[in-house]
Amino acid sequence: MNRSGILFTDLYQLTMAQVYFKMGIHETPAQFDHFYRSNPDYGKHQAGYTITAGLSWLLDWMDRTRVEPDDIDYLRTVDGGSGRPLFDADFLDWFVGQSFDGITMEAIPEGRVTHPNVPLTVVRGPLAMAQILETSLLNHLNYQTLIATKASRVRLAGRGRPVLEFGLRRGPDIGAYPGARAALIGGADFTSIVSLSAQVGLPPKGTHAHSLVQVFLAEGGTELDAFRAYAQVYPDDCLLLVDTIDTLDSGVPNAITVFEELRAAGHQPVGIRLDSGDLAYLAIQAAKQLDEAGFGDVLIVLSSNLDELAIWQIVSQIEDEAPSYGVDPQRLIGRLVYGVGTRLITSRGYSALDGVYKLVALRRDGRWEPILKLSESAAKVPNPGSKQVWRLYDRRGTATADVLGVAGEVIEPGQTVTLHHPVDPTQFRTLPEGAISEVEKLLVPVRREGTNLIDGGDLETLRARRDGDLARLDPGVKRLINPHVYHVSLTDRLWQMKVDLVERLMGE
Amino acid sequence: MNRSGILFTDLYQLTMAQVYFKMGIHETPAQFDHFYRSNPDYGKHQAGYTITAGLSWLLDWMDRTRVEPDDIDYLRTVDGGSGRPLFDADFLDWFVGQSFDGITMEAIPEGRVTHPNVPLTVVRGPLAMAQILETSLLNHLNYQTLIATKASRVRLAGRGRPVLEFGLRRGPDIGAYPGARAALIGGADFTSIVSLSAQVGLPPKGTHAHSLVQVFLAEGGTELDAFRAYAQVYPDDCLLLVDTIDTLDSGVPNAITVFEELRAAGHQPVGIRLDSGDLAYLAIQAAKQLDEAGFGDVLIVLSSNLDELAIWQIVSQIEDEAPSYGVDPQRLIGRLVYGVGTRLITSRGYSALDGVYKLVALRRDGRWEPILKLSESAAKVPNPGSKQVWRLYDRRGTATADVLGVAGEVIEPGQTVTLHHPVDPTQFRTLPEGAISEVEKLLVPVRREGTNLIDGGDLETLRARRDGDLARLDPGVKRLINPHVYHVSLTDRLWQMKVDLVERLMGE
């Protein structure tokens, strides 16, 4: 059995499917919306947006996943509490060979800036298979979006300097593989994972470990011997880890010696890596030594428990402290590279995006009927029915709101629009004529009739999309701490539909 | 190329291996110790121990992983900064066909209680392949041990009542699969993941979602219709989610109606699930209604953002509040089942175990030379050389300390032992003659000459081991908050060796 095939799901998806089958409604067209409710809140700091990721790998999974005979062989053996089989032969006979070919999907493509309560994925298809899709869809999209978001923040903190993803050893087992891929979409430039680099078409990156220096010491040699050996093998890729013995008294001077030898032989040294201690202070002092030796252009790679706050602090400290040592802070910041591991691949501080997948409509008698679940908190009431999502840009070209409306509605640049707070009836605002310079539909068709409509594998496209969205996002929303809340609103028509539906259900 | 084969590693392992190859020391026998430095600290609460997991899956990976020709084909294409290939033909010619057959491993088996700074895995083998093993070893063991530990705490909080792992949808993509497996070792009884259940030989578990009820409502029916339909398909596995409309006014009464119908037809209903609201209060009120209807024995499954603190709070509140409603708190607690999702599979609050893999010895001229890396903090100085680890039990049979000694040393019950704090020279204690009732070696051989020596797949064995260790652990160490610190100590001989080595290196 394929461990990550159709049975990489929660049991209850299959038991519910059997109920639908027995009731004869398993083929009834249904719509599920996927969205999340809150931006990641890492405790001391909170995100103002997310970056979508995972969709193209989900689509690949949907393409290659069918209910196989050996899946059925296993399900036949699953007993209920009484010792009788949980699944009946008639259901399994129908189930074998089923696929996601009947599913139609719209989605916000990977690499886009997104916000809470906006449908990221809209799934329509036969009730049973659309329900079964839930677990895999959430499994692919929740984690990858979480990591892409963290990577975006890390990149912002580093002011766009290169970010290297190094988290495999403390990542979530094989989940580090899709996690690193999401990091590459959201903000990392390269990863150390060799097999993933091969898959996405990037060169893998890395330096060396302390153990390399230790081996030479144990063999009776010195740190300089270790650096020389490394430089001899990699004369054009010489990036040396300088903190095994003492960063400023041993590591950097030895690196400079080797760099001089490389330069004399016609090679260009790449840089040094600092992996412990006060990274800002050490970067300043290392830069000073390197500058004085004429290596003003080699990189300084920082690593050791980095995340967006640590990087922000390092950059700020360099701006404060570097001038007193005669080092130009902006030049130094401009030669830094960040190696980010554990805290990126695990989204330290906020371990899971709260994405959900909610039934919002069923097709009955030829039309889509909106469905609404009344739970105790108004914020949790999903927006019913079939929807469209627009992003509105203001006169400056900055994204000013994401708006959910009823399918078929039209919003055009220039027109007056009333935007309702999704929950609070007293909060609404009207954008005057001319306030909107551009209206963009966010959901695009991604799958129809068993065919994936987008090719999402190209990292360059995804990154360009990400950079485009971030450039049009208000700086306040991008703040690492206490971000401005981006508006997600409902149109008049959707608001009214929700109110009517709640009143009807309350009345019943 | 196999994505999770030999190239599921950090690039620098391969570039270092090439340096060792070029120096002719790639086959030099080396020893690496794997250990972690701190127990998980979830912010508001901290673990006093960990539960090991991941080893048998690591051993399987080592068994099936070899350097394949298509791995080499890829590595041949990896260019360095100059545009020249990073790897030379002579290295690749040696590398192809390499495996972990030359690696000898001792380890603390899965399912055991373990502590910081104790070697969990000791690896000996040719330098290059032992170095390359690092990434995969840490990737397998860090995450699985993290999740097994969290699951153990959840189980303790629930006082041994069943724990169901439900985290797939918000877990780390495909990493949720090994994560759920670790949860099953550490404290979860069952998982909802169908394919994993098949692999480990457990029945998968689940109930149904809110969408089942919503579908019936949308079709013009009622919650009662939905429950009846479910009961008709699963008369002997009827576990009903009762909070879609209103838990106490609708869900529980409707469940009771269906349970009465099932009972009349000769079936035994299984239970209800509460998924929102004040779970302690709702459990009390639901129990009261169920008791009054003669269903004092059906289960009450709780879910919704549970972790060890949430469960602890629920149990405490039930003990306080149940008597005032005429409900016996202990009987109620004894019918609870916990469905635990996101916070278990992601170890909410502490996202990664800080396991490391350190070079501690090299074999030169026929003997093992200890190696020590001097970094700035004393706590980070690894214990050098080849070691043995014992667990000492006191007169009551309770584990009192894990002791690291030099290989070849002997500790026996009854003898006097002096235990040194691993870092602070002023802290030591001497256990008098007769204080130790039992001495247990923790490291056992797990791999030699390309053969795995243990079969770690049997969950029952692992769980028995876990329960045995927890029964012999001081209750203070198991506290969910502010646990007593378990002693990890060095013998006189290891302490002296470390001091000598530090002095020698400082002198140089």
mmCIF file with all atom_site columns, N, CA, C and O in Angstrom, chain A residues 3 7 10-12 15 81 84 131 139 168 192 195 199 211 218 234 236-237 346 348 351 364, chain B residues 3 7 10-11 15 81 84 131 139 168 192 195 199 211 218 234 236-237 346 348 351 364:
data_model
loop_
_atom_site.group_PDB
_atom_site.id
_atom_site.type_symbol
_atom_site.label_atom_id
_atom_site.label_alt_id
_atom_site.label_comp_id
_atom_site.label_asym_id
_atom_site.label_entity_id
_atom_site.label_seq_id
_atom_site.pdbx_PDB_ins_code
_atom_site.Cartn_x
_atom_site.Cartn_y
_atom_site.Cartn_z
_atom_site.occupancy
_atom_site.B_iso_or_equiv
_atom_site.pdbx_formal_charge
_atom_site.auth_seq_id
_atom_site.auth_comp_id
_atom_site.auth_asym_id
_atom_site.auth_atom_id
_atom_site.pdbx_PDB_model_num
ATOM 1   N N  . ARG A 1 3   ? 1.927   4.524  1.259   1.00 0.00 ? 3   ARG A N  1
ATOM 2   C CA . ARG A 1 3   ? 1.720   5.201  2.545   1.00 0.00 ? 3   ARG A CA 1
ATOM 3   C C  . ARG A 1 3   ? 1.150   6.600  2.385   1.00 0.00 ? 3   ARG A C  1
ATOM 4   O O  . ARG A 1 3   ? 0.476   7.100  3.262   1.00 0.00 ? 3   ARG A O  1
ATOM 5   N N  . LEU A 1 7   ? -4.968  6.537  1.362   1.00 0.00 ? 7   LEU A N  1
ATOM 6   C CA . LEU A 1 7   ? -5.165  6.211  2.784   1.00 0.00 ? 7   LEU A CA 1
ATOM 7   C C  . LEU A 1 7   ? -4.308  7.072  3.712   1.00 0.00 ? 7   LEU A C  1
ATOM 8   O O  . LEU A 1 7   ? -4.337  6.890  4.926   1.00 0.00 ? 7   LEU A O  1
ATOM 9   N N  . ASP A 1 10  ? -7.555  10.815 7.297   1.00 0.00 ? 10  ASP A N  1
ATOM 10  C CA . ASP A 1 10  ? -8.225  10.451 8.545   1.00 0.00 ? 10  ASP A CA 1
ATOM 11  C C  . ASP A 1 10  ? -9.304  9.417  8.256   1.00 0.00 ? 10  ASP A C  1
ATOM 12  O O  . ASP A 1 10  ? -10.082 9.567  7.309   1.00 0.00 ? 10  ASP A O  1
ATOM 13  N N  . LEU A 1 11  ? -9.390  8.420  9.125   1.00 0.00 ? 11  LEU A N  1
ATOM 14  C CA . LEU A 1 11  ? -10.400 7.378  8.950   1.00 0.00 ? 11  LEU A CA 1
ATOM 15  C C  . LEU A 1 11  ? -11.794 7.955  8.722   1.00 0.00 ? 11  LEU A C  1
ATOM 16  O O  . LEU A 1 11  ? -12.559 7.456  7.901   1.00 0.00 ? 11  LEU A O  1
ATOM 17  N N  . TYR A 1 12  ? -12.117 9.035  9.452   1.00 0.00 ? 12  TYR A N  1
ATOM 18  C CA . TYR A 1 12  ? -13.517 9.487  9.399   1.00 0.00 ? 12  TYR A CA 1
ATOM 19  C C  . TYR A 1 12  ? -13.932 10.003 8.032   1.00 0.00 ? 12  TYR A C  1
ATOM 20  O O  . TYR A 1 12  ? -15.116 10.016 7.717   1.00 0.00 ? 12  TYR A O  1
ATOM 21  N N  . THR A 1 15  ? -15.288 6.792  6.595   1.00 0.00 ? 15  THR A N  1
ATOM 22  C CA . THR A 1 15  ? -16.550 6.329  7.197   1.00 0.00 ? 15  THR A CA 1
ATOM 23  C C  . THR A 1 15  ? -17.688 7.276  6.814   1.00 0.00 ? 15  THR A C  1
ATOM 24  O O  . THR A 1 15  ? -18.816 6.838  6.566   1.00 0.00 ? 15  THR A O  1
ATOM 25  N N  . GLY A 1 81  ? -15.967 -2.110 16.214  1.00 0.00 ? 81  GLY A N  1
ATOM 26  C CA . GLY A 1 81  ? -15.919 -2.570 17.594  1.00 0.00 ? 81  GLY A CA 1
ATOM 27  C C  . GLY A 1 81  ? -16.506 -3.962 17.789  1.00 0.00 ? 81  GLY A C  1
ATOM 28  O O  . GLY A 1 81  ? -16.066 -4.718 18.663  1.00 0.00 ? 81  GLY A O  1
ATOM 29  N N  . ARG A 1 84  ? -17.044 -6.969 13.342  1.00 0.00 ? 84  ARG A N  1
ATOM 30  C CA . ARG A 1 84  ? -17.509 -7.063 11.943  1.00 0.00 ? 84  ARG A CA 1
ATOM 31  C C  . ARG A 1 84  ? -16.804 -5.993 11.109  1.00 0.00 ? 84  ARG A C  1
ATOM 32  O O  . ARG A 1 84  ? -16.417 -4.952 11.635  1.00 0.00 ? 84  ARG A O  1
ATOM 33  N N  . GLN A 1 131 ? -15.187 15.486 0.128   1.00 0.00 ? 131 GLN A N  1
ATOM 34  C CA . GLN A 1 131 ? -14.986 15.380 1.583   1.00 0.00 ? 131 GLN A CA 1
ATOM 35  C C  . GLN A 1 131 ? -13.653 14.690 1.879   1.00 0.00 ? 131 GLN A C  1
ATOM 36  O O  . GLN A 1 131 ? -12.889 15.139 2.724   1.00 0.00 ? 131 GLN A O  1
ATOM 37  N N  . ASN A 1 139 ? -3.331  19.147 4.904   1.00 0.00 ? 139 ASN A N  1
ATOM 38  C CA . ASN A 1 139 ? -1.984  18.689 5.244   1.00 0.00 ? 139 ASN A CA 1
ATOM 39  C C  . ASN A 1 139 ? -0.939  19.345 4.334   1.00 0.00 ? 139 ASN A C  1
ATOM 40  O O  . ASN A 1 139 ? 0.121   19.776 4.796   1.00 0.00 ? 139 ASN A O  1
ATOM 41  N N  . LEU A 1 168 ? 17.156  20.954 7.988   1.00 0.00 ? 168 LEU A N  1
ATOM 42  C CA . LEU A 1 168 ? 16.806  19.543 7.851   1.00 0.00 ? 168 LEU A CA 1
ATOM 43  C C  . LEU A 1 168 ? 16.998  18.725 9.123   1.00 0.00 ? 168 LEU A C  1
ATOM 44  O O  . LEU A 1 168 ? 16.170  17.893 9.490   1.00 0.00 ? 168 LEU A O  1
ATOM 45  N N  . SER A 1 192 ? 20.095  23.718 1.948   1.00 0.00 ? 192 SER A N  1
ATOM 46  C CA . SER A 1 192 ? 21.202  22.759 2.035   1.00 0.00 ? 192 SER A CA 1
ATOM 47  C C  . SER A 1 192 ? 20.790  21.363 1.590   1.00 0.00 ? 192 SER A C  1
ATOM 48  O O  . SER A 1 192 ? 21.646  20.513 1.380   1.00 0.00 ? 192 SER A O  1
ATOM 49  N N  . SER A 1 195 ? 18.770  16.683 -2.282  1.00 0.00 ? 195 SER A N  1
ATOM 50  C CA . SER A 1 195 ? 17.758  16.083 -3.160  1.00 0.00 ? 195 SER A CA 1
ATOM 51  C C  . SER A 1 195 ? 16.674  17.095 -3.528  1.00 0.00 ? 195 SER A C  1
ATOM 52  O O  . SER A 1 195 ? 16.171  17.096 -4.651  1.00 0.00 ? 195 SER A O  1
ATOM 53  N N  . GLN A 1 199 ? 15.524  18.660 -7.189  1.00 0.00 ? 199 GLN A N  1
ATOM 54  C CA . GLN A 1 199 ? 14.148  18.662 -7.699  1.00 0.00 ? 199 GLN A CA 1
ATOM 55  C C  . GLN A 1 199 ? 13.707  20.044 -8.176  1.00 0.00 ? 199 GLN A C  1
ATOM 56  O O  . GLN A 1 199 ? 13.024  20.165 -9.192  1.00 0.00 ? 199 GLN A O  1
ATOM 57  N N  . SER A 1 211 ? 33.293  19.873 12.939  1.00 0.00 ? 211 SER A N  1
ATOM 58  C CA . SER A 1 211 ? 33.992  18.582 12.992  1.00 0.00 ? 211 SER A CA 1
ATOM 59  C C  . SER A 1 211 ? 35.169  18.538 12.018  1.00 0.00 ? 211 SER A C  1
ATOM 60  O O  . SER A 1 211 ? 36.163  17.871 12.281  1.00 0.00 ? 211 SER A O  1
ATOM 61  N N  . ALA A 1 218 ? 42.695  16.727 15.849  1.00 0.00 ? 218 ALA A N  1
ATOM 62  C CA . ALA A 1 218 ? 42.923  15.393 16.404  1.00 0.00 ? 218 ALA A CA 1
ATOM 63  C C  . ALA A 1 218 ? 44.059  14.686 15.675  1.00 0.00 ? 218 ALA A C  1
ATOM 64  O O  . ALA A 1 218 ? 44.786  13.877 16.260  1.00 0.00 ? 218 ALA A O  1
ATOM 65  N N  . TYR A 1 234 ? 38.383  23.203 -2.576  1.00 0.00 ? 234 TYR A N  1
ATOM 66  C CA . TYR A 1 234 ? 37.353  24.129 -3.093  1.00 0.00 ? 234 TYR A CA 1
ATOM 67  C C  . TYR A 1 234 ? 37.943  25.528 -3.269  1.00 0.00 ? 234 TYR A C  1
ATOM 68  O O  . TYR A 1 234 ? 37.513  26.471 -2.596  1.00 0.00 ? 234 TYR A O  1
ATOM 69  N N  . ASP A 1 236 ? 37.526  27.758 -5.416  1.00 0.00 ? 236 ASP A N  1
ATOM 70  C CA . ASP A 1 236 ? 36.598  28.794 -5.885  1.00 0.00 ? 236 ASP A CA 1
ATOM 71  C C  . ASP A 1 236 ? 35.299  28.820 -5.086  1.00 0.00 ? 236 ASP A C  1
ATOM 72  O O  . ASP A 1 236 ? 34.370  29.549 -5.439  1.00 0.00 ? 236 ASP A O  1
ATOM 73  N N  . ASP A 1 237 ? 35.213  27.991 -4.049  1.00 0.00 ? 237 ASP A N  1
ATOM 74  C CA . ASP A 1 237 ? 34.013  27.927 -3.207  1.00 0.00 ? 237 ASP A CA 1
ATOM 75  C C  . ASP A 1 237 ? 34.412  27.913 -1.750  1.00 0.00 ? 237 ASP A C  1
ATOM 76  O O  . ASP A 1 237 ? 33.846  27.192 -0.945  1.00 0.00 ? 237 ASP A O  1
ATOM 77  N N  . THR A 1 346 ? 10.469  24.910 11.480  1.00 0.00 ? 346 THR A N  1
ATOM 78  C CA . THR A 1 346 ? 9.429   24.530 12.447  1.00 0.00 ? 346 THR A CA 1
ATOM 79  C C  . THR A 1 346 ? 8.520   25.700 12.804  1.00 0.00 ? 346 THR A C  1
ATOM 80  O O  . THR A 1 346 ? 7.662   25.559 13.678  1.00 0.00 ? 346 THR A O  1
ATOM 81  N N  . ARG A 1 348 ? 9.023   28.317 14.602  1.00 0.00 ? 348 ARG A N  1
ATOM 82  C CA . ARG A 1 348 ? 9.113   28.423 16.065  1.00 0.00 ? 348 ARG A CA 1
ATOM 83  C C  . ARG A 1 348 ? 8.171   29.527 16.593  1.00 0.00 ? 348 ARG A C  1
ATOM 84  O O  . ARG A 1 348 ? 8.167   30.632 16.089  1.00 0.00 ? 348 ARG A O  1
ATOM 85  N N  . SER A 1 351 ? 3.172   26.882 15.651  1.00 0.00 ? 351 SER A N  1
ATOM 86  C CA . SER A 1 351 ? 3.572   25.620 15.038  1.00 0.00 ? 351 SER A CA 1
ATOM 87  C C  . SER A 1 351 ? 2.624   25.129 13.952  1.00 0.00 ? 351 SER A C  1
ATOM 88  O O  . SER A 1 351 ? 2.943   24.164 13.263  1.00 0.00 ? 351 SER A O  1
ATOM 89  N N  . ARG A 1 364 ? -28.610 21.465 -5.240  1.00 0.00 ? 364 ARG A N  1
ATOM 90  C CA . ARG A 1 364 ? -29.894 20.759 -5.153  1.00 0.00 ? 364 ARG A CA 1
ATOM 91  C C  . ARG A 1 364 ? -30.826 21.320 -6.206  1.00 0.00 ? 364 ARG A C  1
ATOM 92  O O  . ARG A 1 364 ? -30.943 22.536 -6.355  1.00 0.00 ? 364 ARG A O  1
ATOM 93  N N  . ARG B 1 3   ? 14.250  10.833 -3.506  1.00 0.00 ? 3   ARG B N  1
ATOM 94  C CA . ARG B 1 3   ? 14.246  12.091 -2.740  1.00 0.00 ? 3   ARG B CA 1
ATOM 95  C C  . ARG B 1 3   ? 14.690  11.896 -1.298  1.00 0.00 ? 3   ARG B C  1
ATOM 96  O O  . ARG B 1 3   ? 15.210  12.793 -0.675  1.00 0.00 ? 3   ARG B O  1
ATOM 97  N N  . LEU B 1 7   ? 20.864  11.497 -0.770  1.00 0.00 ? 7   LEU B N  1
ATOM 98  C CA . LEU B 1 7   ? 20.937  12.948 -1.002  1.00 0.00 ? 7   LEU B CA 1
ATOM 99  C C  . LEU B 1 7   ? 19.906  13.726 -0.182  1.00 0.00 ? 7   LEU B C  1
ATOM 100 O O  . LEU B 1 7   ? 19.840  14.952 -0.275  1.00 0.00 ? 7   LEU B O  1
ATOM 101 N N  . ASP B 1 10  ? 22.334  17.387 4.068   1.00 0.00 ? 10  ASP B N  1
ATOM 102 C CA . ASP B 1 10  ? 22.909  18.712 3.840   1.00 0.00 ? 10  ASP B CA 1
ATOM 103 C C  . ASP B 1 10  ? 24.105  18.604 2.908   1.00 0.00 ? 10  ASP B C  1
ATOM 104 O O  . ASP B 1 10  ? 24.963  17.726 3.079   1.00 0.00 ? 10  ASP B O  1
ATOM 105 N N  . LEU B 1 11  ? 24.203  19.543 1.989   1.00 0.00 ? 11  LEU B N  1
ATOM 106 C CA . LEU B 1 11  ? 25.321  19.532 1.045   1.00 0.00 ? 11  LEU B CA 1
ATOM 107 C C  . LEU B 1 11  ? 26.667  19.405 1.748   1.00 0.00 ? 11  LEU B C  1
ATOM 108 O O  . LEU B 1 11  ? 27.563  18.709 1.286   1.00 0.00 ? 11  LEU B O  1
ATOM 109 N N  . THR B 1 15  ? 30.476  17.741 0.851   1.00 0.00 ? 15  THR B N  1
ATOM 110 C CA . THR B 1 15  ? 31.709  18.486 0.552   1.00 0.00 ? 15  THR B CA 1
ATOM 111 C C  . THR B 1 15  ? 32.789  18.156 1.592   1.00 0.00 ? 15  THR B C  1
ATOM 112 O O  . THR B 1 15  ? 33.965  18.045 1.253   1.00 0.00 ? 15  THR B O  1
ATOM 113 N N  . GLY B 1 81  ? 31.040  27.921 -7.443  1.00 0.00 ? 81  GLY B N  1
ATOM 114 C CA . GLY B 1 81  ? 30.888  29.313 -7.830  1.00 0.00 ? 81  GLY B CA 1
ATOM 115 C C  . GLY B 1 81  ? 31.594  29.648 -9.133  1.00 0.00 ? 81  GLY B C  1
ATOM 116 O O  . GLY B 1 81  ? 31.166  30.530 -9.880  1.00 0.00 ? 81  GLY B O  1
ATOM 117 N N  . ARG B 1 84  ? 32.920  25.477 -12.292 1.00 0.00 ? 84  ARG B N  1
ATOM 118 C CA . ARG B 1 84  ? 33.532  24.147 -12.423 1.00 0.00 ? 84  ARG B CA 1
ATOM 119 C C  . ARG B 1 84  ? 32.802  23.183 -11.484 1.00 0.00 ? 84  ARG B C  1
ATOM 120 O O  . ARG B 1 84  ? 32.267  23.591 -10.459 1.00 0.00 ? 84  ARG B O  1
ATOM 121 N N  . GLN B 1 131 ? 30.204  10.720 9.144   1.00 0.00 ? 131 GLN B N  1
ATOM 122 C CA . GLN B 1 131 ? 29.858  12.144 9.087   1.00 0.00 ? 131 GLN B CA 1
ATOM 123 C C  . GLN B 1 131 ? 28.583  12.359 8.271   1.00 0.00 ? 131 GLN B C  1
ATOM 124 O O  . GLN B 1 131 ? 27.684  13.087 8.690   1.00 0.00 ? 131 GLN B O  1
ATOM 125 N N  . ASN B 1 139 ? 17.590  14.046 11.780  1.00 0.00 ? 139 ASN B N  1
ATOM 126 C CA . ASN B 1 139 ? 16.267  14.266 11.212  1.00 0.00 ? 139 ASN B CA 1
ATOM 127 C C  . ASN B 1 139 ? 15.270  13.217 11.706  1.00 0.00 ? 139 ASN B C  1
ATOM 128 O O  . ASN B 1 139 ? 14.138  13.539 12.052  1.00 0.00 ? 139 ASN B O  1
ATOM 129 N N  . LEU B 1 168 ? -3.185  14.975 11.602  1.00 0.00 ? 168 LEU B N  1
ATOM 130 C CA . LEU B 1 168 ? -2.693  14.958 10.221  1.00 0.00 ? 168 LEU B CA 1
ATOM 131 C C  . LEU B 1 168 ? -2.939  16.262 9.464   1.00 0.00 ? 168 LEU B C  1
ATOM 132 O O  . LEU B 1 168 ? -2.079  16.755 8.740   1.00 0.00 ? 168 LEU B O  1
ATOM 133 N N  . SER B 1 192 ? -5.746  8.523  13.720  1.00 0.00 ? 192 SER B N  1
ATOM 134 C CA . SER B 1 192 ? -6.755  8.567  12.660  1.00 0.00 ? 192 SER B CA 1
ATOM 135 C C  . SER B 1 192 ? -6.155  8.256  11.291  1.00 0.00 ? 192 SER B C  1
ATOM 136 O O  . SER B 1 192 ? -6.885  8.025  10.341  1.00 0.00 ? 192 SER B O  1
ATOM 137 N N  . SER B 1 195 ? -3.279  4.892  6.638   1.00 0.00 ? 195 SER B N  1
ATOM 138 C CA . SER B 1 195 ? -2.127  4.153  6.105   1.00 0.00 ? 195 SER B CA 1
ATOM 139 C C  . SER B 1 195 ? -1.120  3.834  7.207   1.00 0.00 ? 195 SER B C  1
ATOM 140 O O  . SER B 1 195 ? -0.508  2.763  7.214   1.00 0.00 ? 195 SER B O  1
ATOM 141 N N  . GLN B 1 199 ? 0.252   0.202  8.694   1.00 0.00 ? 199 GLN B N  1
ATOM 142 C CA . GLN B 1 199 ? 1.663   -0.178 8.811   1.00 0.00 ? 199 GLN B CA 1
ATOM 143 C C  . GLN B 1 199 ? 2.022   -0.697 10.192  1.00 0.00 ? 199 GLN B C  1
ATOM 144 O O  . GLN B 1 199 ? 2.794   -1.648 10.330  1.00 0.00 ? 199 GLN B O  1
ATOM 145 N N  . SER B 1 211 ? -19.555 18.390 9.074   1.00 0.00 ? 211 SER B N  1
ATOM 146 C CA . SER B 1 211 ? -20.125 18.443 7.723   1.00 0.00 ? 211 SER B CA 1
ATOM 147 C C  . SER B 1 211 ? -21.181 17.365 7.512   1.00 0.00 ? 211 SER B C  1
ATOM 148 O O  . SER B 1 211 ? -22.138 17.576 6.757   1.00 0.00 ? 211 SER B O  1
ATOM 149 N N  . ALA B 1 218 ? -28.831 20.536 5.119   1.00 0.00 ? 218 ALA B N  1
ATOM 150 C CA . ALA B 1 218 ? -28.988 21.146 3.796   1.00 0.00 ? 218 ALA B CA 1
ATOM 151 C C  . ALA B 1 218 ? -29.971 20.358 2.939   1.00 0.00 ? 218 ALA B C  1
ATOM 152 O O  . ALA B 1 218 ? -30.657 20.918 2.081   1.00 0.00 ? 218 ALA B O  1
ATOM 153 N N  . TYR B 1 234 ? -23.280 2.253  10.999  1.00 0.00 ? 234 TYR B N  1
ATOM 154 C CA . TYR B 1 234 ? -22.314 1.790  12.019  1.00 0.00 ? 234 TYR B CA 1
ATOM 155 C C  . TYR B 1 234 ? -23.016 1.466  13.334  1.00 0.00 ? 234 TYR B C  1
ATOM 156 O O  . TYR B 1 234 ? -22.751 2.110  14.358  1.00 0.00 ? 234 TYR B O  1
ATOM 157 N N  . ASP B 1 236 ? -22.610 -0.760 15.477  1.00 0.00 ? 236 ASP B N  1
ATOM 158 C CA . ASP B 1 236 ? -21.745 -1.190 16.583  1.00 0.00 ? 236 ASP B CA 1
ATOM 159 C C  . ASP B 1 236 ? -20.550 -0.268 16.783  1.00 0.00 ? 236 ASP B C  1
ATOM 160 O O  . ASP B 1 236 ? -19.663 -0.562 17.587  1.00 0.00 ? 236 ASP B O  1
ATOM 161 N N  . ASP B 1 237 ? -20.493 0.825  16.031  1.00 0.00 ? 237 ASP B N  1
ATOM 162 C CA . ASP B 1 237 ? -19.381 1.778  16.143  1.00 0.00 ? 237 ASP B CA 1
ATOM 163 C C  . ASP B 1 237 ? -19.929 3.192  16.171  1.00 0.00 ? 237 ASP B C  1
ATOM 164 O O  . ASP B 1 237 ? -19.353 4.099  15.569  1.00 0.00 ? 237 ASP B O  1
ATOM 165 N N  . THR B 1 346 ? 2.662   18.850 16.422  1.00 0.00 ? 346 THR B N  1
ATOM 166 C CA . THR B 1 346 ? 3.631   19.930 16.214  1.00 0.00 ? 346 THR B CA 1
ATOM 167 C C  . THR B 1 346 ? 4.376   20.302 17.487  1.00 0.00 ? 346 THR B C  1
ATOM 168 O O  . THR B 1 346 ? 5.135   21.260 17.494  1.00 0.00 ? 346 THR B O  1
ATOM 169 N N  . ARG B 1 348 ? 3.428   21.878 20.124  1.00 0.00 ? 348 ARG B N  1
ATOM 170 C CA . ARG B 1 348 ? 3.171   23.307 20.308  1.00 0.00 ? 348 ARG B CA 1
ATOM 171 C C  . ARG B 1 348 ? 3.947   23.848 21.522  1.00 0.00 ? 348 ARG B C  1
ATOM 172 O O  . ARG B 1 348 ? 3.909   23.268 22.595  1.00 0.00 ? 348 ARG B O  1
ATOM 173 N N  . SER B 1 351 ? 9.239   23.581 19.368  1.00 0.00 ? 351 SER B N  1
ATOM 174 C CA . SER B 1 351 ? 9.042   23.002 18.051  1.00 0.00 ? 351 SER B CA 1
ATOM 175 C C  . SER B 1 351 ? 10.144  22.063 17.598  1.00 0.00 ? 351 SER B C  1
ATOM 176 O O  . SER B 1 351 ? 10.005  21.409 16.568  1.00 0.00 ? 351 SER B O  1
ATOM 177 N N  . ARG B 1 364 ? 43.496  6.372  16.186  1.00 0.00 ? 364 ARG B N  1
ATOM 178 C CA . ARG B 1 364 ? 44.828  6.642  15.626  1.00 0.00 ? 364 ARG B CA 1
ATOM 179 C C  . ARG B 1 364 ? 45.800  5.647  16.225  1.00 0.00 ? 364 ARG B C  1
ATOM 180 O O  . ARG B 1 364 ? 45.804  5.426  17.435  1.00 0.00 ? 364 ARG B O  1
#
